[in-house]
Amino acid sequence: MAEIILRCKGNIGIMVEAEVIRPDLFAGKKKEEIEELLVWQGPKPLPLSEFFDVDVSRANPSDTRPEEANILIEGDVSRVKRIGQGMLAGRIEICGSAGMHLGAEMAGGSILVRGDAGSWAGMGMLGGQLHILGNGADHIGSAYRGSWRGMTGGDIQIDGSARSQLGGGLAGGRILVAGNVENFCGIRQSGGLILVKGSAVRGTGAEMNGGTIAVCGAIKQFSPGFVETSREENAKVGDMRLEGWYARFAGDYALGKNPKGSLYCKEG
């Protein structure tokens, strides 16, 4: 196991695009080679060392395989975008908050954020694990603009709350939120599971045609295209069991006469 430590050099003004920060791209490179990897700040390509001090724990990092590479980022990187984008293996731990597009299109490995994550985290995710200890912004685990198909695999766990359009276009995988969500959670969902332990505001499951959403709190403004089909005690969703009584709804009938989406909401 090789640990590559990135320490922020100071406050970042213009946002930095840093999709090169991923274990499978760091693996097999020496300290100097990692420092020379290019990131973008506006129209300018700059070396990674412009923004981070780099430290490599293994004496001979060229022997490191991607699954053995562990990147530890120290400091607030909320103005650094695309960390872990497309990563295939390995681990990233961020001791602070992270910027937009964190783990977008990742296919393997794991990312742990000891803070908040910006919009589009886990966008189009294919596999792997993304764990956010703080809050998530908009479009977590969703499709990119212009696409109807979002996350297809993997797991996203948010220990805080998330904002709007969580899991937009979700086709597979699982998203767990310990807190609340805002508007249009699971919009255009076609598969997978979203579990919200808190409450939702409005538009939950709008235009969904498959998959499952479970909200353990209240939905403040229910979508009109859903019809109650049953009431279940300790309902099972995916491999998880919900405690208490839940009403199950089918929808969204706004899309057609035979919707296949399931929406669970706790009674009372």
mmCIF file of C-alpha atoms in Angstrom, residues 19-254:
data_model
loop_
_atom_site.group_PDB
_atom_site.id
_atom_site.type_symbol
_atom_site.label_atom_id
_atom_site.label_comp_id
_atom_site.label_asym_id
_atom_site.label_seq_id
_atom_site.Cartn_x
_atom_site.Cartn_y
_atom_site.Cartn_z
ATOM 1 C CA GLU A 19 -9.441 15.045 -12.865
ATOM 2 C CA VAL A 20 -5.836 13.785 -12.702
ATOM 3 C CA ILE A 21 -6.240 13.318 -8.942
ATOM 4 C CA ARG A 22 -7.175 9.643 -8.981
ATOM 5 C CA PRO A 23 -5.348 6.599 -7.585
ATOM 6 C CA ASP A 24 -5.069 4.701 -10.860
ATOM 7 C CA LEU A 25 -3.301 7.679 -12.464
ATOM 8 C CA PHE A 26 -0.950 8.205 -9.495
ATOM 9 C CA ALA A 27 -0.029 4.507 -9.248
ATOM 10 C CA GLY A 28 3.388 3.677 -10.665
ATOM 11 C CA LYS A 29 4.564 7.309 -10.649
ATOM 12 C CA LYS A 30 7.355 8.883 -8.641
ATOM 13 C CA LYS A 31 6.815 11.985 -6.514
ATOM 14 C CA GLU A 32 8.231 14.263 -9.216
ATOM 15 C CA GLU A 33 5.985 12.750 -11.875
ATOM 16 C CA ILE A 34 2.892 13.304 -9.743
ATOM 17 C CA GLU A 35 3.902 16.918 -9.126
ATOM 18 C CA GLU A 36 4.171 17.483 -12.885
ATOM 19 C CA LEU A 37 0.655 16.223 -13.700
ATOM 20 C CA LEU A 38 -1.365 19.039 -15.248
ATOM 21 C CA VAL A 39 -4.539 20.596 -13.873
ATOM 22 C CA TRP A 40 -6.496 23.485 -15.347
ATOM 23 C CA GLN A 41 -7.235 26.858 -13.794
ATOM 24 C CA GLY A 42 -9.322 28.788 -16.267
ATOM 25 C CA PRO A 43 -7.543 28.574 -19.653
ATOM 26 C CA LYS A 44 -4.152 27.715 -18.144
ATOM 27 C CA PRO A 45 -2.642 24.242 -17.637
ATOM 28 C CA LEU A 46 -0.569 24.227 -14.452
ATOM 29 C CA PRO A 47 1.366 21.510 -12.600
ATOM 30 C CA LEU A 48 -0.313 19.912 -9.610
ATOM 31 C CA SER A 49 2.560 21.205 -7.456
ATOM 32 C CA GLU A 50 1.255 24.760 -8.040
ATOM 33 C CA PHE A 51 -1.572 23.997 -5.608
ATOM 34 C CA PHE A 52 -0.399 21.023 -3.526
ATOM 35 C CA ASP A 53 2.658 19.812 -1.692
ATOM 36 C CA VAL A 54 3.097 16.144 -2.592
ATOM 37 C CA ASP A 55 4.458 13.460 -0.287
ATOM 38 C CA VAL A 56 4.759 9.767 -1.198
ATOM 39 C CA SER A 57 5.110 7.216 1.600
ATOM 40 C CA ARG A 58 6.605 4.340 -0.414
ATOM 41 C CA ALA A 59 10.276 4.574 -1.348
ATOM 42 C CA ASN A 60 9.663 3.001 -4.736
ATOM 43 C CA PRO A 61 6.130 4.062 -5.824
ATOM 44 C CA SER A 62 6.668 2.617 -9.307
ATOM 45 C CA ASP A 63 5.804 -0.788 -7.793
ATOM 46 C CA THR A 64 2.348 0.385 -6.694
ATOM 47 C CA ARG A 65 -0.698 -1.138 -8.371
ATOM 48 C CA PRO A 66 -3.844 1.026 -8.769
ATOM 49 C CA GLU A 67 -5.805 -0.872 -6.126
ATOM 50 C CA GLU A 68 -2.964 -0.259 -3.635
ATOM 51 C CA ALA A 69 -2.835 3.503 -4.119
ATOM 52 C CA ASN A 70 -4.320 5.637 -1.361
ATOM 53 C CA ILE A 71 -4.590 9.414 -1.844
ATOM 54 C CA LEU A 72 -4.982 11.542 1.281
ATOM 55 C CA ILE A 73 -5.916 15.194 0.664
ATOM 56 C CA GLU A 74 -5.386 17.560 3.570
ATOM 57 C CA GLY A 75 -7.265 20.854 3.532
ATOM 58 C CA ASP A 76 -10.351 22.423 2.008
ATOM 59 C CA VAL A 77 -10.622 21.520 -1.687
ATOM 60 C CA SER A 78 -14.127 22.888 -2.238
ATOM 61 C CA ARG A 79 -12.716 24.937 -5.134
ATOM 62 C CA VAL A 80 -11.081 21.913 -6.761
ATOM 63 C CA LYS A 81 -13.378 20.151 -9.219
ATOM 64 C CA ARG A 82 -13.426 16.608 -10.652
ATOM 65 C CA ILE A 83 -11.332 14.866 -7.996
ATOM 66 C CA GLY A 84 -11.610 11.122 -8.625
ATOM 67 C CA GLN A 85 -13.499 11.549 -11.885
ATOM 68 C CA GLY A 86 -13.495 8.262 -13.790
ATOM 69 C CA MET A 87 -11.383 6.472 -11.171
ATOM 70 C CA LEU A 88 -11.157 2.694 -11.517
ATOM 71 C CA ALA A 89 -9.554 1.529 -8.268
ATOM 72 C CA GLY A 90 -7.817 2.672 -5.099
ATOM 73 C CA ARG A 91 -8.958 5.045 -2.394
ATOM 74 C CA ILE A 92 -9.244 8.808 -1.892
ATOM 75 C CA GLU A 93 -9.777 10.409 1.508
ATOM 76 C CA ILE A 94 -10.426 14.155 1.734
ATOM 77 C CA CYS A 95 -9.939 15.800 5.136
ATOM 78 C CA GLY A 96 -12.229 18.719 4.371
ATOM 79 C CA SER A 97 -14.875 19.649 1.831
ATOM 80 C CA ALA A 98 -14.712 18.779 -1.871
ATOM 81 C CA GLY A 99 -15.705 20.622 -5.042
ATOM 82 C CA MET A 100 -18.056 19.826 -7.906
ATOM 83 C CA HIS A 101 -18.050 16.581 -9.936
ATOM 84 C CA LEU A 102 -16.324 14.592 -7.190
ATOM 85 C CA GLY A 103 -16.177 10.945 -8.287
ATOM 86 C CA ALA A 104 -18.159 11.623 -11.452
ATOM 87 C CA GLU A 105 -18.293 8.528 -13.677
ATOM 88 C CA MET A 106 -16.174 6.558 -11.223
ATOM 89 C CA ALA A 107 -16.225 2.819 -11.861
ATOM 90 C CA GLY A 108 -14.381 1.426 -8.842
ATOM 91 C CA GLY A 109 -12.525 2.196 -5.644
ATOM 92 C CA SER A 110 -13.762 4.409 -2.832
ATOM 93 C CA ILE A 111 -13.894 8.081 -1.869
ATOM 94 C CA LEU A 112 -14.409 9.369 1.682
ATOM 95 C CA VAL A 113 -15.136 13.071 2.268
ATOM 96 C CA ARG A 114 -14.787 14.358 5.821
ATOM 97 C CA GLY A 115 -16.853 17.420 4.994
ATOM 98 C CA ASP A 116 -19.353 18.552 2.360
ATOM 99 C CA ALA A 117 -19.414 17.781 -1.368
ATOM 100 C CA GLY A 118 -20.359 20.114 -4.207
ATOM 101 C CA SER A 119 -22.925 19.598 -6.959
ATOM 102 C CA TRP A 120 -22.752 16.674 -9.397
ATOM 103 C CA ALA A 121 -20.812 14.373 -7.030
ATOM 104 C CA GLY A 122 -21.113 10.805 -8.318
ATOM 105 C CA MET A 123 -22.607 11.996 -11.606
ATOM 106 C CA GLY A 124 -23.040 9.036 -13.978
ATOM 107 C CA MET A 125 -21.392 6.745 -11.427
ATOM 108 C CA LEU A 126 -20.756 3.183 -12.667
ATOM 109 C CA GLY A 127 -19.405 1.501 -9.529
ATOM 110 C CA GLY A 128 -17.400 1.982 -6.368
ATOM 111 C CA GLN A 129 -18.295 3.766 -3.141
ATOM 112 C CA LEU A 130 -18.692 7.467 -2.350
ATOM 113 C CA HIS A 131 -19.198 8.407 1.308
ATOM 114 C CA ILE A 132 -19.858 12.034 2.268
ATOM 115 C CA LEU A 133 -19.776 12.673 6.012
ATOM 116 C CA GLY A 134 -21.279 16.151 5.649
ATOM 117 C CA ASN A 135 -23.892 17.509 3.243
ATOM 118 C CA GLY A 136 -24.255 17.102 -0.510
ATOM 119 C CA ALA A 137 -25.296 19.868 -2.897
ATOM 120 C CA ASP A 138 -27.495 19.505 -6.027
ATOM 121 C CA HIS A 139 -27.542 16.663 -8.607
ATOM 122 C CA ILE A 140 -25.736 14.047 -6.498
ATOM 123 C CA GLY A 141 -25.641 10.759 -8.440
ATOM 124 C CA SER A 142 -27.554 12.253 -11.354
ATOM 125 C CA ALA A 143 -27.262 12.327 -15.143
ATOM 126 C CA TYR A 144 -25.254 15.001 -16.893
ATOM 127 C CA ARG A 145 -27.079 17.805 -18.684
ATOM 128 C CA GLY A 146 -28.861 16.517 -21.770
ATOM 129 C CA SER A 147 -28.832 12.873 -20.690
ATOM 130 C CA TRP A 148 -31.735 10.826 -19.316
ATOM 131 C CA ARG A 149 -29.514 8.145 -17.779
ATOM 132 C CA GLY A 150 -27.687 8.853 -14.546
ATOM 133 C CA MET A 151 -25.910 6.629 -12.062
ATOM 134 C CA THR A 152 -25.986 2.939 -13.060
ATOM 135 C CA GLY A 153 -24.028 1.275 -10.242
ATOM 136 C CA GLY A 154 -22.150 1.758 -7.009
ATOM 137 C CA ASP A 155 -23.135 3.230 -3.651
ATOM 138 C CA ILE A 156 -23.423 6.799 -2.440
ATOM 139 C CA GLN A 157 -23.874 7.489 1.270
ATOM 140 C CA ILE A 158 -24.519 10.981 2.627
ATOM 141 C CA ASP A 159 -24.471 11.321 6.413
ATOM 142 C CA GLY A 160 -25.981 14.824 6.270
ATOM 143 C CA SER A 161 -28.603 16.232 3.910
ATOM 144 C CA ALA A 162 -28.707 16.784 0.152
ATOM 145 C CA ARG A 163 -30.297 19.453 -1.973
ATOM 146 C CA SER A 164 -32.291 19.130 -5.208
ATOM 147 C CA GLN A 165 -32.449 16.462 -7.949
ATOM 148 C CA LEU A 166 -30.662 13.784 -5.960
ATOM 149 C CA GLY A 167 -30.395 10.692 -8.162
ATOM 150 C CA GLY A 168 -31.824 12.354 -11.258
ATOM 151 C CA GLY A 169 -32.112 9.683 -13.964
ATOM 152 C CA LEU A 170 -30.939 6.952 -11.557
ATOM 153 C CA ALA A 171 -30.791 3.638 -13.418
ATOM 154 C CA GLY A 172 -28.929 1.449 -10.914
ATOM 155 C CA GLY A 173 -26.962 1.467 -7.702
ATOM 156 C CA ARG A 174 -27.995 2.851 -4.329
ATOM 157 C CA ILE A 175 -28.110 6.270 -2.675
ATOM 158 C CA LEU A 176 -28.603 6.598 1.095
ATOM 159 C CA VAL A 177 -29.220 9.977 2.762
ATOM 160 C CA ALA A 178 -29.338 10.224 6.557
ATOM 161 C CA GLY A 179 -30.884 13.697 6.532
ATOM 162 C CA ASN A 180 -33.323 15.547 4.271
ATOM 163 C CA VAL A 181 -33.571 16.245 0.556
ATOM 164 C CA GLU A 182 -35.167 19.139 -1.279
ATOM 165 C CA ASN A 183 -36.857 19.185 -4.702
ATOM 166 C CA PHE A 184 -37.307 16.478 -7.373
ATOM 167 C CA CYS A 185 -35.451 13.668 -5.643
ATOM 168 C CA GLY A 186 -35.316 10.736 -8.089
ATOM 169 C CA ILE A 187 -36.653 12.693 -11.053
ATOM 170 C CA ARG A 188 -36.781 10.451 -14.176
ATOM 171 C CA GLN A 189 -35.541 7.462 -12.133
ATOM 172 C CA SER A 190 -35.655 4.132 -13.995
ATOM 173 C CA GLY A 191 -33.879 1.766 -11.575
ATOM 174 C CA GLY A 192 -31.865 1.499 -8.393
ATOM 175 C CA LEU A 193 -32.759 2.597 -4.872
ATOM 176 C CA ILE A 194 -32.896 5.942 -3.080
ATOM 177 C CA LEU A 195 -33.450 5.890 0.696
ATOM 178 C CA VAL A 196 -33.995 9.185 2.513
ATOM 179 C CA LYS A 197 -34.192 8.874 6.292
ATOM 180 C CA GLY A 198 -35.423 12.447 6.689
ATOM 181 C CA SER A 199 -38.020 14.431 4.731
ATOM 182 C CA ALA A 200 -38.415 15.650 1.145
ATOM 183 C CA VAL A 201 -39.893 18.899 -0.157
ATOM 184 C CA ARG A 202 -41.639 18.359 -3.510
ATOM 185 C CA GLY A 203 -41.539 16.502 -6.818
ATOM 186 C CA THR A 204 -40.212 13.272 -5.336
ATOM 187 C CA GLY A 205 -40.112 10.621 -8.082
ATOM 188 C CA ALA A 206 -41.450 12.940 -10.766
ATOM 189 C CA GLU A 207 -41.440 11.185 -14.170
ATOM 190 C CA MET A 208 -39.969 7.991 -12.688
ATOM 191 C CA ASN A 209 -40.684 4.755 -14.548
ATOM 192 C CA GLY A 210 -38.755 2.267 -12.452
ATOM 193 C CA GLY A 211 -36.701 1.759 -9.338
ATOM 194 C CA THR A 212 -37.576 2.487 -5.714
ATOM 195 C CA ILE A 213 -37.627 5.582 -3.513
ATOM 196 C CA ALA A 214 -38.271 5.403 0.242
ATOM 197 C CA VAL A 215 -38.753 8.509 2.381
ATOM 198 C CA CYS A 216 -38.826 7.860 6.127
ATOM 199 C CA GLY A 217 -40.075 11.341 6.973
ATOM 200 C CA ALA A 218 -42.689 13.537 5.307
ATOM 201 C CA ILE A 219 -43.049 14.549 1.665
ATOM 202 C CA LYS A 220 -44.311 18.106 1.894
ATOM 203 C CA GLN A 221 -45.806 18.329 -1.602
ATOM 204 C CA PHE A 222 -46.693 14.978 -3.151
ATOM 205 C CA SER A 223 -46.470 14.501 -6.918
ATOM 206 C CA PRO A 224 -49.986 14.098 -8.414
ATOM 207 C CA GLY A 225 -49.040 11.148 -10.661
ATOM 208 C CA PHE A 226 -48.757 8.609 -7.832
ATOM 209 C CA VAL A 227 -51.456 6.203 -6.643
ATOM 210 C CA GLU A 228 -51.396 4.288 -3.365
ATOM 211 C CA THR A 229 -51.339 0.532 -3.958
ATOM 212 C CA SER A 230 -50.739 -0.973 -0.516
ATOM 213 C CA ARG A 231 -49.694 -0.470 3.070
ATOM 214 C CA GLU A 232 -46.813 -2.523 4.388
ATOM 215 C CA GLU A 233 -45.264 -3.097 7.796
ATOM 216 C CA ASN A 234 -41.467 -3.300 7.898
ATOM 217 C CA ALA A 235 -41.330 -3.116 4.115
ATOM 218 C CA LYS A 236 -38.236 -4.491 2.384
ATOM 219 C CA VAL A 237 -36.588 -2.227 -0.206
ATOM 220 C CA GLY A 238 -33.615 -3.766 -1.942
ATOM 221 C CA ASP A 239 -31.606 -5.500 0.766
ATOM 222 C CA MET A 240 -32.844 -3.094 3.456
ATOM 223 C CA ARG A 241 -35.775 -3.272 5.859
ATOM 224 C CA LEU A 242 -37.862 -0.212 6.750
ATOM 225 C CA GLU A 243 -39.187 -0.140 10.315
ATOM 226 C CA GLY A 244 -42.836 0.714 10.875
ATOM 227 C CA TRP A 245 -45.792 1.129 8.564
ATOM 228 C CA TYR A 246 -45.292 2.529 5.069
ATOM 229 C CA ALA A 247 -47.688 3.405 2.294
ATOM 230 C CA ARG A 248 -46.529 2.197 -1.129
ATOM 231 C CA PHE A 249 -47.343 4.236 -4.206
ATOM 232 C CA ALA A 250 -46.971 3.400 -7.905
ATOM 233 C CA GLY A 251 -45.972 6.058 -10.416
ATOM 234 C CA ASP A 252 -45.444 8.220 -12.182
ATOM 235 C CA TYR A 253 -48.796 7.872 -14.029
ATOM 236 C CA ALA A 254 -48.013 11.149 -15.770
#
